[in-house]
Coordinates of C-alpha atoms in Angstrom, one line a residue:
X1 CA 31.1 -35.9 29.2
X2 CA 29.7 -38.0 31.9
X3 CA 28.9 -34.8 33.6
X4 CA 26.9 -33.6 30.9
X5 CA 24.7 -36.7 30.5
X6 CA 23.9 -36.5 34.1
X7 CA 22.8 -33.2 34.2
X8 CA 19.9 -34.1 31.3
X9 CA 19.4 -37.5 32.7
X10 CA 20.2 -39.0 29.2
X11 CA 20.1 -42.6 28.3
X12 CA 16.0 -43.3 28.1
X13 CA 13.7 -41.3 26.7
X14 CA 13.4 -38.8 24.2
X15 CA 14.2 -35.2 23.9
X16 CA 10.9 -33.4 23.9
X17 CA 10.3 -29.8 22.6
X18 CA 8.2 -28.1 25.3
X19 CA 5.3 -25.7 24.2
X20 CA 6.5 -22.4 25.2
X21 CA 3.5 -21.2 26.7
X22 CA 3.4 -24.2 29.0
X23 CA 5.1 -24.8 32.3
X24 CA 8.9 -25.6 32.6
X25 CA 8.5 -28.9 34.8
X26 CA 6.7 -30.8 37.5
X27 CA 8.5 -28.5 40.0
X28 CA 7.9 -25.1 40.8
X29 CA 8.7 -22.7 37.9
X30 CA 11.6 -20.7 39.4
X31 CA 12.6 -23.6 41.8
X32 CA 13.2 -25.8 38.4
X33 CA 14.6 -23.1 36.7
X34 CA 17.4 -22.3 39.5
X35 CA 17.9 -26.2 39.6
X36 CA 18.8 -26.5 35.9
X37 CA 21.2 -23.2 36.0
X38 CA 23.0 -24.5 38.8
X39 CA 23.5 -28.0 37.1
X40 CA 24.5 -26.3 33.9
X41 CA 27.3 -24.0 36.1
X42 CA 28.6 -27.0 37.6
X43 CA 29.6 -28.7 34.1
X44 CA 31.1 -25.7 32.6
X45 CA 34.7 -26.3 34.1
X46 CA 34.6 -29.9 32.6
X47 CA 33.5 -28.3 29.1
X48 CA 36.5 -26.1 29.4
X49 CA 38.8 -28.9 30.1
X50 CA 37.5 -31.1 27.5
X51 CA 38.0 -27.9 24.9
X52 CA 41.6 -27.2 25.8
X53 CA 42.6 -30.9 25.5
X54 CA 41.1 -30.8 22.3
X55 CA 39.0 -34.0 23.2
X56 CA 36.6 -35.6 20.7
X57 CA 34.4 -35.7 23.9
X58 CA 33.8 -32.1 23.9
X59 CA 32.1 -32.4 20.4
X60 CA 30.0 -35.3 22.1
X61 CA 28.9 -32.9 25.0
X62 CA 28.4 -30.1 22.8
X63 CA 26.0 -32.1 20.4
X64 CA 24.1 -33.3 23.7
X65 CA 23.9 -29.8 24.6
X66 CA 22.4 -28.8 21.3
X67 CA 19.9 -31.6 21.5
X68 CA 18.7 -30.7 24.8
X69 CA 18.4 -26.8 23.5
X70 CA 15.2 -28.1 21.5
X71 CA 13.3 -28.2 24.8
X72 CA 12.3 -24.7 25.7
X73 CA 13.0 -25.2 29.2
X74 CA 16.3 -25.7 28.7
X75 CA 17.0 -22.3 26.9
X76 CA 16.9 -19.7 29.6
X77 CA 18.9 -21.8 32.1
X78 CA 21.3 -22.3 29.1
X79 CA 22.0 -18.4 29.1
X80 CA 22.0 -17.8 32.3
X81 CA 24.6 -20.2 33.5
X82 CA 27.0 -18.9 30.9
X83 CA 26.9 -22.0 28.7
X84 CA 25.9 -19.6 25.6
X85 CA 28.4 -16.8 26.3
X86 CA 31.0 -19.9 26.6
X87 CA 30.5 -21.2 23.0
X88 CA 30.1 -17.8 21.6
X89 CA 33.5 -16.9 23.0
X90 CA 34.8 -20.3 21.4
X91 CA 32.9 -19.3 17.9
X92 CA 34.4 -15.8 17.8
X93 CA 37.8 -16.7 18.5
X94 CA 38.5 -20.0 16.8
X95 CA 38.0 -21.8 13.6
X96 CA 36.1 -25.2 14.5
X97 CA 36.3 -28.3 12.9
X98 CA 32.9 -28.7 10.9
X99 CA 31.5 -31.7 13.2
X100 CA 31.8 -29.0 16.0
X101 CA 30.6 -26.1 14.2
X102 CA 27.2 -27.2 13.1
X103 CA 26.4 -28.4 16.9
X104 CA 27.7 -25.1 18.1
X105 CA 25.1 -22.9 15.5
X106 CA 22.7 -25.5 16.4
X107 CA 23.1 -24.6 20.2
X108 CA 22.8 -20.8 19.4
X109 CA 20.0 -21.3 16.9
X110 CA 17.7 -23.2 19.5
X111 CA 18.6 -21.1 22.6
X112 CA 17.7 -17.8 21.3
X113 CA 14.3 -19.1 19.4
X114 CA 11.7 -17.4 21.5
X115 CA 13.5 -16.3 24.1
X116 CA 14.5 -12.3 24.0
X117 CA 17.1 -12.8 27.1
X118 CA 19.5 -15.3 24.8
X119 CA 18.7 -13.1 21.8
X120 CA 20.1 -10.0 23.8
X121 CA 23.3 -12.0 24.5
X122 CA 24.0 -12.7 21.2
X123 CA 23.2 -9.7 19.6
X124 CA 24.6 -7.4 22.5
X125 CA 27.8 -8.0 20.9
X126 CA 29.1 -7.0 17.3
X127 CA 32.2 -9.8 17.5
X128 CA 29.4 -12.6 18.4
X129 CA 27.4 -11.6 15.5
X130 CA 30.2 -10.8 12.9
X131 CA 31.7 -14.5 13.7
X132 CA 28.1 -15.9 12.9
X133 CA 27.8 -14.0 10.0
X134 CA 31.4 -15.1 9.0
X135 CA 30.0 -18.9 8.9
X136 CA 27.9 -17.7 5.7
X137 CA 30.9 -18.1 3.8
X138 CA 30.8 -21.9 4.7
X139 CA 27.9 -23.5 2.5
X140 CA 28.0 -26.9 4.5
X141 CA 26.8 -24.9 7.7
X142 CA 24.3 -22.9 6.2
X143 CA 21.4 -24.8 7.2
X144 CA 22.5 -24.1 10.8
X145 CA 23.7 -20.6 10.4
X146 CA 20.6 -19.2 9.1
X147 CA 18.4 -20.2 12.3
X148 CA 20.5 -18.2 14.4
X149 CA 20.4 -15.2 12.3
X150 CA 16.5 -15.6 11.6
X151 CA 16.1 -16.2 15.4
X152 CA 17.8 -13.1 16.2
X153 CA 16.1 -10.8 14.0
X154 CA 12.1 -12.0 14.2
X155 CA 10.0 -10.2 16.7
X156 CA 12.9 -8.9 18.1
X157 CA 13.7 -4.9 16.5
X158 CA 15.1 -3.9 19.5
X159 CA 18.1 -5.6 19.5
X160 CA 18.6 -6.5 16.0
X161 CA 19.7 -2.9 15.6
X162 CA 23.2 -3.8 17.1
X163 CA 23.6 -5.9 14.3
X164 CA 26.4 -5.3 11.7
X165 CA 24.9 -2.8 9.0
X166 CA 26.0 -5.1 6.6
X167 CA 24.5 -8.4 8.0
X168 CA 21.8 -8.2 5.1
X169 CA 24.3 -7.6 2.5
X170 CA 26.2 -10.6 3.6
X171 CA 23.1 -13.1 3.3
X172 CA 22.2 -11.5 0.3
X173 CA 25.6 -11.8 -1.5
X174 CA 25.6 -15.6 -0.2
X175 CA 22.1 -16.2 -1.9
X176 CA 23.2 -14.8 -5.3
X177 CA 26.5 -16.8 -5.3
X178 CA 25.8 -19.5 -7.8
X179 CA 29.3 -21.3 -6.6
X180 CA 27.7 -22.0 -3.4
X181 CA 26.1 -24.9 -3.4
X182 CA 22.9 -25.3 -1.6
X183 CA 19.7 -26.9 -2.3
X184 CA 16.4 -24.9 -2.8
X185 CA 15.2 -25.1 0.7
X186 CA 18.2 -23.5 2.1
X187 CA 18.5 -20.9 -0.7
X188 CA 14.5 -20.0 0.3
X189 CA 15.7 -19.8 4.0
X190 CA 18.8 -17.7 3.1
X191 CA 16.9 -15.2 1.4
X192 CA 13.9 -15.4 3.8
X193 CA 16.5 -14.4 6.4
X194 CA 18.0 -11.5 4.7
X195 CA 14.4 -10.1 4.1
X196 CA 13.9 -10.2 8.0
X197 CA 16.6 -7.9 8.6
X198 CA 15.4 -5.7 5.5
X199 CA 12.4 -5.0 7.5
X200 CA 14.2 -2.3 9.0
X201 CA 15.3 1.0 7.7
X202 CA 19.0 0.5 9.2
X203 CA 19.6 -2.3 6.7
X204 CA 17.8 -1.2 3.9
X205 CA 20.0 2.2 3.8
X206 CA 23.1 0.0 4.2
X207 CA 22.0 -2.1 1.1
X208 CA 21.4 1.2 -0.7
X209 CA 24.8 2.5 0.2
X210 CA 26.9 -0.5 -0.4
X211 CA 27.7 -0.2 -4.0
X212 CA 26.2 -3.1 -6.2
X213 CA 24.1 -4.6 -3.2
X214 CA 20.8 -3.4 -4.9
X215 CA 21.9 -5.2 -8.4
X216 CA 22.8 -8.1 -6.2
X217 CA 19.4 -8.3 -4.7
X218 CA 17.9 -7.8 -8.2
X219 CA 19.5 -10.8 -9.5
X220 CA 18.0 -12.9 -6.9
X221 CA 14.5 -11.8 -8.0
X222 CA 15.8 -12.2 -12.0
X223 CA 17.2 -15.6 -11.4
X224 CA 15.5 -17.7 -8.8
X225 CA 13.2 -19.5 -10.5
X226 CA 15.7 -20.7 -13.6
X227 CA 18.4 -21.0 -10.8
X228 CA 16.3 -24.6 -9.7
X229 CA 14.7 -24.9 -12.8
X230 CA 11.3 -24.5 -11.3
X231 CA 7.8 -23.6 -13.2
X232 CA 6.8 -20.1 -12.5
X233 CA 3.3 -20.5 -10.6
X234 CA 1.6 -18.4 -13.2
X235 CA 2.2 -21.1 -15.7
X236 CA 0.9 -24.3 -13.7
X237 CA -2.4 -24.8 -12.5
X238 CA -1.2 -27.6 -9.7
X239 CA 1.5 -25.4 -7.4
X240 CA 3.8 -27.7 -5.7
X241 CA 5.2 -26.8 -2.2
X242 CA 8.5 -25.6 -3.7
X243 CA 6.7 -23.2 -6.1
X244 CA 4.6 -22.1 -3.2
X245 CA 7.4 -21.3 -1.2
X246 CA 9.3 -19.8 -3.6
X247 CA 6.3 -17.8 -5.0
X248 CA 5.9 -16.8 -1.4
X249 CA 9.6 -15.5 -1.0
X250 CA 9.4 -13.7 -4.2
X251 CA 6.3 -11.7 -2.9
X252 CA 8.1 -11.1 0.1
X253 CA 11.3 -9.9 -1.9
X254 CA 8.9 -7.4 -3.8
X255 CA 7.5 -5.9 -0.9
X256 CA 11.0 -5.1 0.6
X257 CA 12.3 -3.8 -2.7
X258 CA 9.0 -1.6 -2.5
X259 CA 10.0 -0.1 0.9
X260 CA 13.5 0.5 -0.3
X261 CA 12.2 2.1 -3.4
X262 CA 9.8 4.6 -1.1
X263 CA 13.1 5.6 1.1
X264 CA 14.4 9.1 0.1
X265 CA 18.0 7.8 -0.2
X266 CA 16.8 5.6 -3.3
X267 CA 15.3 8.7 -5.0
X268 CA 18.9 10.9 -4.5
X269 CA 21.0 7.4 -5.6
X270 CA 19.2 6.4 -8.5
X271 CA 16.9 9.0 -10.0
X272 CA 14.8 7.9 -13.1
X273 CA 17.4 8.0 -15.6
X274 CA 20.0 6.1 -13.9
X275 CA 21.1 2.6 -15.2
X276 CA 19.4 0.9 -12.4
X277 CA 16.3 2.5 -13.4
X278 CA 16.8 1.9 -17.2
X279 CA 17.0 -1.9 -16.2
X280 CA 13.5 -1.7 -14.4
X281 CA 12.6 0.0 -17.3
X282 CA 13.2 -2.7 -19.7
X283 CA 11.2 -5.3 -17.8
X284 CA 8.2 -3.3 -18.4
X285 CA 8.5 -4.3 -22.5
X286 CA 6.3 -7.1 -23.9
X287 CA 9.9 -9.0 -24.2
X288 CA 9.9 -9.6 -20.3
X289 CA 7.5 -12.7 -19.6
X290 CA 8.2 -12.9 -15.9
X291 CA 5.3 -11.3 -14.0
X292 CA 6.9 -10.6 -10.9
X293 CA 9.6 -8.8 -12.7
X294 CA 7.2 -6.5 -14.0
X295 CA 5.0 -6.0 -11.0
X296 CA 8.7 -5.1 -9.3
X297 CA 9.2 -2.5 -12.1
X298 CA 5.8 -1.0 -11.5
X299 CA 6.2 -0.7 -8.1
X300 CA 10.0 0.7 -7.7
X301 CA 9.3 3.2 -10.4
X302 CA 6.0 4.0 -9.3
X303 CA 7.4 4.8 -5.8
X304 CA 10.2 7.3 -7.9
X305 CA 7.1 9.0 -9.5
X306 CA 6.0 11.0 -6.4
X307 CA 7.2 14.6 -8.0
X308 CA 5.4 16.3 -10.8
X309 CA 8.7 16.5 -12.4
X310 CA 9.5 13.2 -12.2
X311 CA 6.4 12.2 -13.7
X312 CA 6.4 14.4 -16.7
X313 CA 9.9 13.3 -17.2
X314 CA 8.7 9.6 -16.9
X315 CA 5.9 10.3 -19.4
X316 CA 7.1 13.2 -21.9
X317 CA 10.7 12.2 -22.4
X318 CA 11.1 8.5 -21.3
X319 CA 7.8 7.5 -22.7
X320 CA 7.4 4.8 -20.1
X321 CA 3.4 5.1 -19.9
X322 CA 3.5 3.2 -23.2
X323 CA 4.5 -0.2 -22.0
X324 CA 2.2 0.6 -19.0
X325 CA -0.7 1.1 -20.9
X326 CA 0.0 -2.2 -23.1
X327 CA 0.1 -3.7 -19.8
X328 CA -3.1 -2.3 -18.9
X329 CA -4.6 -3.7 -22.3
X330 CA -3.2 -7.2 -22.6
X331 CA -2.4 -8.4 -18.9
X332 CA -4.6 -10.8 -16.8
X333 CA -2.7 -11.1 -14.0
X334 CA -4.8 -9.1 -11.3
X335 CA -1.4 -8.5 -9.4
X336 CA 0.5 -7.0 -12.4
X337 CA -2.7 -5.0 -13.4
X338 CA -2.8 -3.4 -9.7
X339 CA 0.8 -2.4 -9.7
X340 CA 1.0 -0.8 -13.3
X341 CA -2.6 0.8 -12.6
X342 CA -1.1 2.6 -9.4
X343 CA 2.2 3.6 -11.3
X344 CA -0.3 5.4 -14.0
X345 CA -2.0 6.8 -11.6
X346 CA 0.9 8.8 -10.4
X347 CA 2.2 9.6 -13.6
X348 CA -1.7 11.0 -14.6
X349 CA -1.4 13.5 -11.8
X350 CA 0.2 16.4 -13.4
X351 CA -2.1 18.1 -15.9
X352 CA 0.8 18.2 -18.8
X353 CA 0.8 14.4 -18.7
X354 CA -3.5 14.0 -19.0
X355 CA -3.6 14.6 -22.8
X356 CA -0.7 12.4 -23.5
X357 CA -1.9 9.4 -21.4
X358 CA -5.4 9.7 -23.1
X359 CA -4.0 10.5 -26.7
X360 CA -1.9 7.1 -26.3
X361 CA -5.0 4.8 -25.6
X362 CA -5.3 4.6 -22.0
X363 CA -8.8 5.1 -21.6
X364 CA -9.6 2.4 -24.0
X365 CA -7.3 0.1 -22.0
X366 CA -9.4 1.3 -18.7
X367 CA -12.3 0.2 -20.5
X368 CA -11.4 -3.3 -20.9
X369 CA -10.9 -3.6 -17.0
X370 CA -14.3 -1.9 -16.3
X371 CA -15.5 -4.5 -18.6
X372 CA -13.7 -7.6 -16.5
X373 CA -15.0 -9.7 -13.4
X374 CA -12.0 -8.7 -12.0
X375 CA -11.1 -7.9 -7.8
X376 CA -12.5 -5.1 -6.4
X377 CA -8.8 -3.5 -5.5
X378 CA -8.3 -3.3 -9.2
X379 CA -11.7 -1.8 -10.1
X380 CA -11.2 0.8 -7.5
X381 CA -7.7 1.9 -8.8
X382 CA -8.5 1.7 -12.5
X383 CA -11.8 3.9 -11.8
X384 CA -9.7 6.3 -9.7
X385 CA -7.5 6.5 -12.7
X386 CA -10.2 7.2 -14.9
X387 CA -11.1 10.1 -12.6
X388 CA -7.6 11.8 -12.4
X389 CA -7.5 11.7 -16.4
X390 CA -10.8 13.7 -16.5
X391 CA -9.9 16.2 -14.0
X392 CA -9.7 19.6 -16.1
X393 CA -9.2 17.8 -19.2
X394 CA -11.9 18.4 -22.0
X395 CA -10.2 15.9 -24.4
X396 CA -10.2 13.1 -22.3
X397 CA -13.9 13.8 -21.3
X398 CA -14.0 13.5 -24.8
X399 CA -12.5 10.3 -25.4
X400 CA -14.1 8.7 -22.2
X401 CA -17.7 9.4 -24.0
X402 CA -16.4 7.9 -27.6
X403 CA -18.2 4.7 -28.4
X404 CA -16.9 1.4 -27.4
X405 CA -15.8 -0.8 -30.2
X406 CA -17.0 -4.2 -28.7
X407 CA -20.6 -3.0 -28.1
X408 CA -22.8 -1.4 -30.2
X409 CA -24.8 1.3 -27.9
X410 CA -22.4 1.9 -25.4
X411 CA -19.2 4.5 -24.3
X412 CA -15.9 3.8 -22.6
X413 CA -17.4 4.7 -19.3
X414 CA -20.6 2.6 -20.0
X415 CA -19.4 -0.4 -17.8
X416 CA -18.8 1.7 -14.5
X417 CA -22.6 2.9 -14.8
X418 CA -23.8 -0.5 -14.8
X419 CA -20.9 -1.7 -12.1
X420 CA -22.3 1.5 -10.0
X421 CA -25.6 -0.1 -10.1
X422 CA -24.8 -3.7 -9.0
X423 CA -21.8 -3.3 -6.6
X424 CA -22.4 -3.0 -3.0
X425 CA -18.7 -2.1 -2.5
X426 CA -19.0 1.6 -1.1
X427 CA -15.3 3.0 -2.1
X428 CA -15.9 1.7 -5.6
X429 CA -19.3 3.2 -5.9
X430 CA -17.9 6.5 -4.7
X431 CA -15.0 6.5 -7.2
X432 CA -17.9 5.7 -9.9
X433 CA -19.5 8.8 -8.6
X434 CA -16.5 10.9 -8.4
X435 CA -15.5 10.3 -12.0
X436 CA -18.8 11.1 -13.2
X437 CA -18.7 14.3 -10.9
X438 CA -15.5 15.1 -12.5
X439 CA -16.9 14.7 -15.7
X440 CA -19.9 16.8 -15.3
X441 CA -17.4 19.6 -14.0
X442 CA -15.5 19.8 -17.3
X443 CA -18.8 19.6 -19.2
X444 CA -20.7 22.1 -17.3
X445 CA -18.0 24.8 -16.8
X446 CA -18.8 28.0 -18.1
X447 CA -16.6 29.0 -20.6
X448 CA -17.9 30.7 -23.8
X449 CA -14.5 29.5 -25.9
X450 CA -15.4 25.5 -25.6
X451 CA -19.6 26.0 -25.2
X452 CA -19.5 24.9 -28.8
X453 CA -17.0 21.7 -28.4
X454 CA -18.5 20.9 -25.3
X455 CA -22.5 20.7 -26.1
X456 CA -22.5 17.4 -28.7
X457 CA -20.3 16.0 -25.7
X458 CA -22.5 16.6 -22.9
X459 CA -25.7 15.8 -24.9
X460 CA -24.2 12.5 -25.7
X461 CA -22.9 11.6 -22.1
X462 CA -26.5 12.4 -20.5
X463 CA -28.0 10.1 -23.2
X464 CA -25.6 7.1 -22.4
X465 CA -25.8 7.5 -18.8
X466 CA -29.4 8.6 -18.0
X467 CA -29.1 7.6 -14.3
X468 CA -26.3 10.3 -13.6
X469 CA -28.6 11.8 -11.1
X470 CA -27.7 8.6 -8.7
X471 CA -24.1 8.9 -8.9
X472 CA -24.1 12.5 -8.3
X473 CA -26.8 12.2 -5.3
X474 CA -24.3 9.7 -3.9
X475 CA -21.5 12.2 -3.7
X476 CA -23.6 14.8 -1.7
X477 CA -25.4 12.2 0.3
X478 CA -22.4 10.6 2.0
X479 CA -20.9 11.8 5.3
X480 CA -17.6 10.0 5.3
X481 CA -15.6 12.2 2.8
X482 CA -16.6 15.8 3.2
X483 CA -14.0 17.3 0.7
X484 CA -15.3 15.0 -1.7
X485 CA -19.1 16.0 -0.7
X486 CA -18.1 19.6 -1.3
X487 CA -17.2 18.8 -4.9
X488 CA -20.1 17.3 -5.3
X489 CA -22.2 20.6 -4.1
X490 CA -20.0 22.6 -6.5
X491 CA -21.0 20.4 -9.6
X492 CA -24.6 20.9 -8.7
X493 CA -24.3 24.4 -8.5
X494 CA -22.5 24.4 -12.0
X495 CA -25.1 22.2 -13.7
X496 CA -27.9 24.1 -12.3
X497 CA -26.8 27.2 -14.4
X498 CA -28.1 25.5 -17.7
X499 CA -31.7 24.3 -18.5
X500 CA -31.1 20.8 -18.7
X501 CA -28.3 20.5 -15.8
X502 CA -31.3 22.5 -13.7
X503 CA -33.5 19.9 -14.7
X504 CA -30.9 17.1 -13.6
X505 CA -30.2 18.7 -10.3
X506 CA -33.8 19.4 -9.1
X507 CA -34.5 15.4 -9.7
X508 CA -31.5 14.6 -7.5
X509 CA -32.5 17.1 -5.1
X510 CA -36.1 15.7 -4.7
X511 CA -34.7 12.5 -3.4
X512 CA -35.1 12.8 0.6
X513 CA -31.4 11.5 1.1
X514 CA -30.3 14.5 -1.0
X515 CA -32.8 16.9 0.2
X516 CA -32.1 16.6 3.8
X517 CA -28.4 17.1 3.8
X518 CA -29.4 20.3 1.6
X519 CA -31.8 21.6 4.4
X520 CA -29.1 21.2 7.2
X521 CA -26.5 22.7 4.8
X522 CA -28.7 25.9 4.3
X523 CA -30.5 26.1 7.9
X524 CA -28.2 24.5 10.2
X525 CA -30.8 22.3 11.8
X526 CA -31.5 18.7 10.2
X527 CA -34.5 18.4 12.2
X528 CA -36.4 21.8 11.5
X529 CA -38.9 22.3 8.8
X530 CA -38.4 25.4 6.1
X531 CA -39.8 28.3 7.7
X532 CA -40.7 31.7 5.9
X533 CA -37.2 33.7 6.0
X534 CA -36.9 37.5 7.2
X535 CA -37.5 40.2 4.7
X536 CA -33.7 40.9 4.6
X537 CA -33.1 37.4 3.4
X538 CA -35.5 37.9 0.8
X539 CA -34.1 40.9 -0.5
X540 CA -30.7 39.1 -0.5
X541 CA -32.0 36.0 -2.5
X542 CA -33.8 38.2 -5.0
X543 CA -30.4 39.7 -5.7
X544 CA -28.9 36.3 -5.9
X545 CA -31.3 35.1 -8.4
X546 CA -31.1 38.4 -10.6
X547 CA -27.7 39.5 -10.4
X548 CA -25.8 36.4 -9.4
X549 CA -23.6 37.9 -7.0
X550 CA -22.9 34.5 -5.8
X551 CA -20.9 32.1 -8.4
X552 CA -20.0 28.6 -7.8
X553 CA -17.3 28.0 -5.5
X554 CA -14.8 25.4 -6.3
X555 CA -13.2 23.3 -3.5
X556 CA -9.3 23.6 -2.9
X557 CA -7.2 21.0 -1.2
X558 CA -5.9 23.6 1.0
X559 CA -9.6 24.5 2.5
X560 CA -10.2 23.7 6.2
X561 CA -13.4 22.3 7.6
X562 CA -14.7 25.9 8.2
X563 CA -14.2 26.9 4.8
X564 CA -15.1 23.8 3.3
X565 CA -18.7 24.3 5.0
X566 CA -18.9 28.1 4.1
X567 CA -18.4 27.3 0.2
X568 CA -20.7 24.5 0.7
X569 CA -23.5 27.1 1.2
X570 CA -22.7 29.3 -0.9
X571 CA -22.6 26.9 -3.7
X572 CA -26.0 25.4 -2.1
X573 CA -27.4 28.7 -2.7
X574 CA -26.2 29.4 -6.1
X575 CA -27.7 25.7 -6.7
X576 CA -31.3 26.6 -5.8
X577 CA -31.2 30.0 -7.2
X578 CA -30.4 29.1 -10.7
X579 CA -32.6 26.2 -10.6
X580 CA -35.4 28.1 -9.9
X581 CA -34.5 30.5 -12.7
X582 CA -33.5 27.6 -15.1
X583 CA -36.5 25.0 -14.1
X584 CA -38.8 26.7 -12.0
X585 CA -41.4 27.2 -14.8
X586 CA -41.4 23.4 -14.9
X587 CA -41.6 22.8 -11.1
X588 CA -44.9 22.1 -9.2
X589 CA -46.1 25.0 -7.2
X590 CA -45.5 23.0 -3.9
X591 CA -42.1 22.1 -4.9
X592 CA -41.4 25.7 -6.0
X593 CA -42.6 27.3 -3.0
X594 CA -40.4 24.6 -0.9
X595 CA -37.3 25.7 -2.8
X596 CA -37.9 29.7 -2.5
X597 CA -38.2 28.9 1.4
X598 CA -35.1 27.1 1.6
X599 CA -33.5 29.8 -0.3
X600 CA -34.5 32.4 1.8
X601 CA -33.5 30.6 5.0
X602 CA -30.3 29.7 3.7
X603 CA -29.7 33.5 2.7
X604 CA -30.4 34.3 6.0
X605 CA -28.0 31.4 7.9
X606 CA -25.5 32.7 5.3
X607 CA -26.0 36.2 6.6
X608 CA -25.4 35.4 10.2
X609 CA -22.6 33.7 9.5
X610 CA -21.1 36.6 7.5
X611 CA -22.1 38.8 10.7
X612 CA -20.7 36.2 13.0
X613 CA -17.2 36.5 10.8
X614 CA -17.1 40.0 11.1
X615 CA -17.7 40.5 14.8
X616 CA -14.8 38.1 15.5
X617 CA -12.6 39.8 13.2
X618 CA -13.7 43.2 14.5
X619 CA -13.3 42.1 18.2

């Protein structure tokens, strides 16, 4: 005992916690470190003697060591000298009295804080870690056990993998045990420590494979607020520290559950028809008031809905879209809206689901969101969902052009038209423009069977969206998303085949921001002017206008860059040819001449590429 006191020169002064980034004493770093190691090595025999005679002095000596381990400059010497291993052996092989155990755990927890060498000493042996995990059963030492487990895990992924697979499970089981008397601070620390381990895939899979463990972690999510009789953050204006800490913990817990539900193992063990998933589905109902539970259900079920078959089952069999649409209609929480909209986006991808979702009122619900002053992330995902619903669906295009119930002159999509003009958020502007492009693709697709149905919808859409040209021009003038730009050229080519569409397109193309990319597309040279084309090109283009040898070419998801470029050139030729044919009589002579020259140059450029491809194949 006396030797221990002398090592640290105790008796006066206070233990200081040093900054890890600072020096380690007045002496040089290496010299000071070696001196401390030597002093600690010299007291090991005395510590062993006190231990074997079961002296209470051993408890006091251990407390002194635990206090000194708060000082960063003593942590490395404690590990290097063998003191740390000495106490790890004691803890792993013996049942300790409470007064001693808490100081041993303090010593271990402090020693491995911010120091990888000591973390490695503890994590390198399964026996050492297992003995620490066993202390979770003793609620009286939880405040001392948790820092050890937490400090081993944080920022030390390489060694945490040595921890037993059930480390996180043990922590979760302890947290969910209502018979364990812990205060709120210890409870949050316990769950956060478990979540630190659950950042690693190894422990996520172990949780899935351990029967009942996923239900246990869900129990924590369900009763965290009620267990400590705390008002939820969304129901109080003045959050206290307890609410903030608990809300932060639950947010982290939802993120971990999101990661777990994204694993292939989760999809195999818990299909959407499983009992566990039925519990999640019940949280989406209006009877569940806790927002964090609804968010969790949206995220976990949304991660399951990544295959068309699962999405179709969710909508057509389970009808999970109905409570989700109710959330979009009534929820004000941006976190919940974002989660529900993300789930619905997955469900809207299969063509079989589009009409069902539209029929259930989803577009009307989206119009409410579009009219709200909400965060950009919600506006973006809601617009993206609206676009997905209109892809290839005349019925949903009809619905999105219906009159709004809360305005006299607008249609459901009208709020987005205003948002496009007012927002400076480029991704949102692009998604709105893509939605308009998708609507135009449906309205201008040449189908004689549905032409009579389409005409009144098209007229109404254009009347209510007079600035459609600005949105379409935004799609083809940008360079960040080539596939999106290609879709825009294709839709332009479709529109130019009708008189009113050709008029709209001609106005858009006259804008320099659109005309310049068109010139570059058809000539290959953004800096050159339009020059007269060769006779061959004139013949080709004459045939194009009269015989329509080229038709609008849709973009395919699998198309590579070269294929996209070729499709863009062909669609641009169709665009100009059809525009001249259907609107040329209304053009000024100089404008008409310019487009004819561009058509000729584009035909020549296309021919040269065709010959180049043929020669390459022949070679």
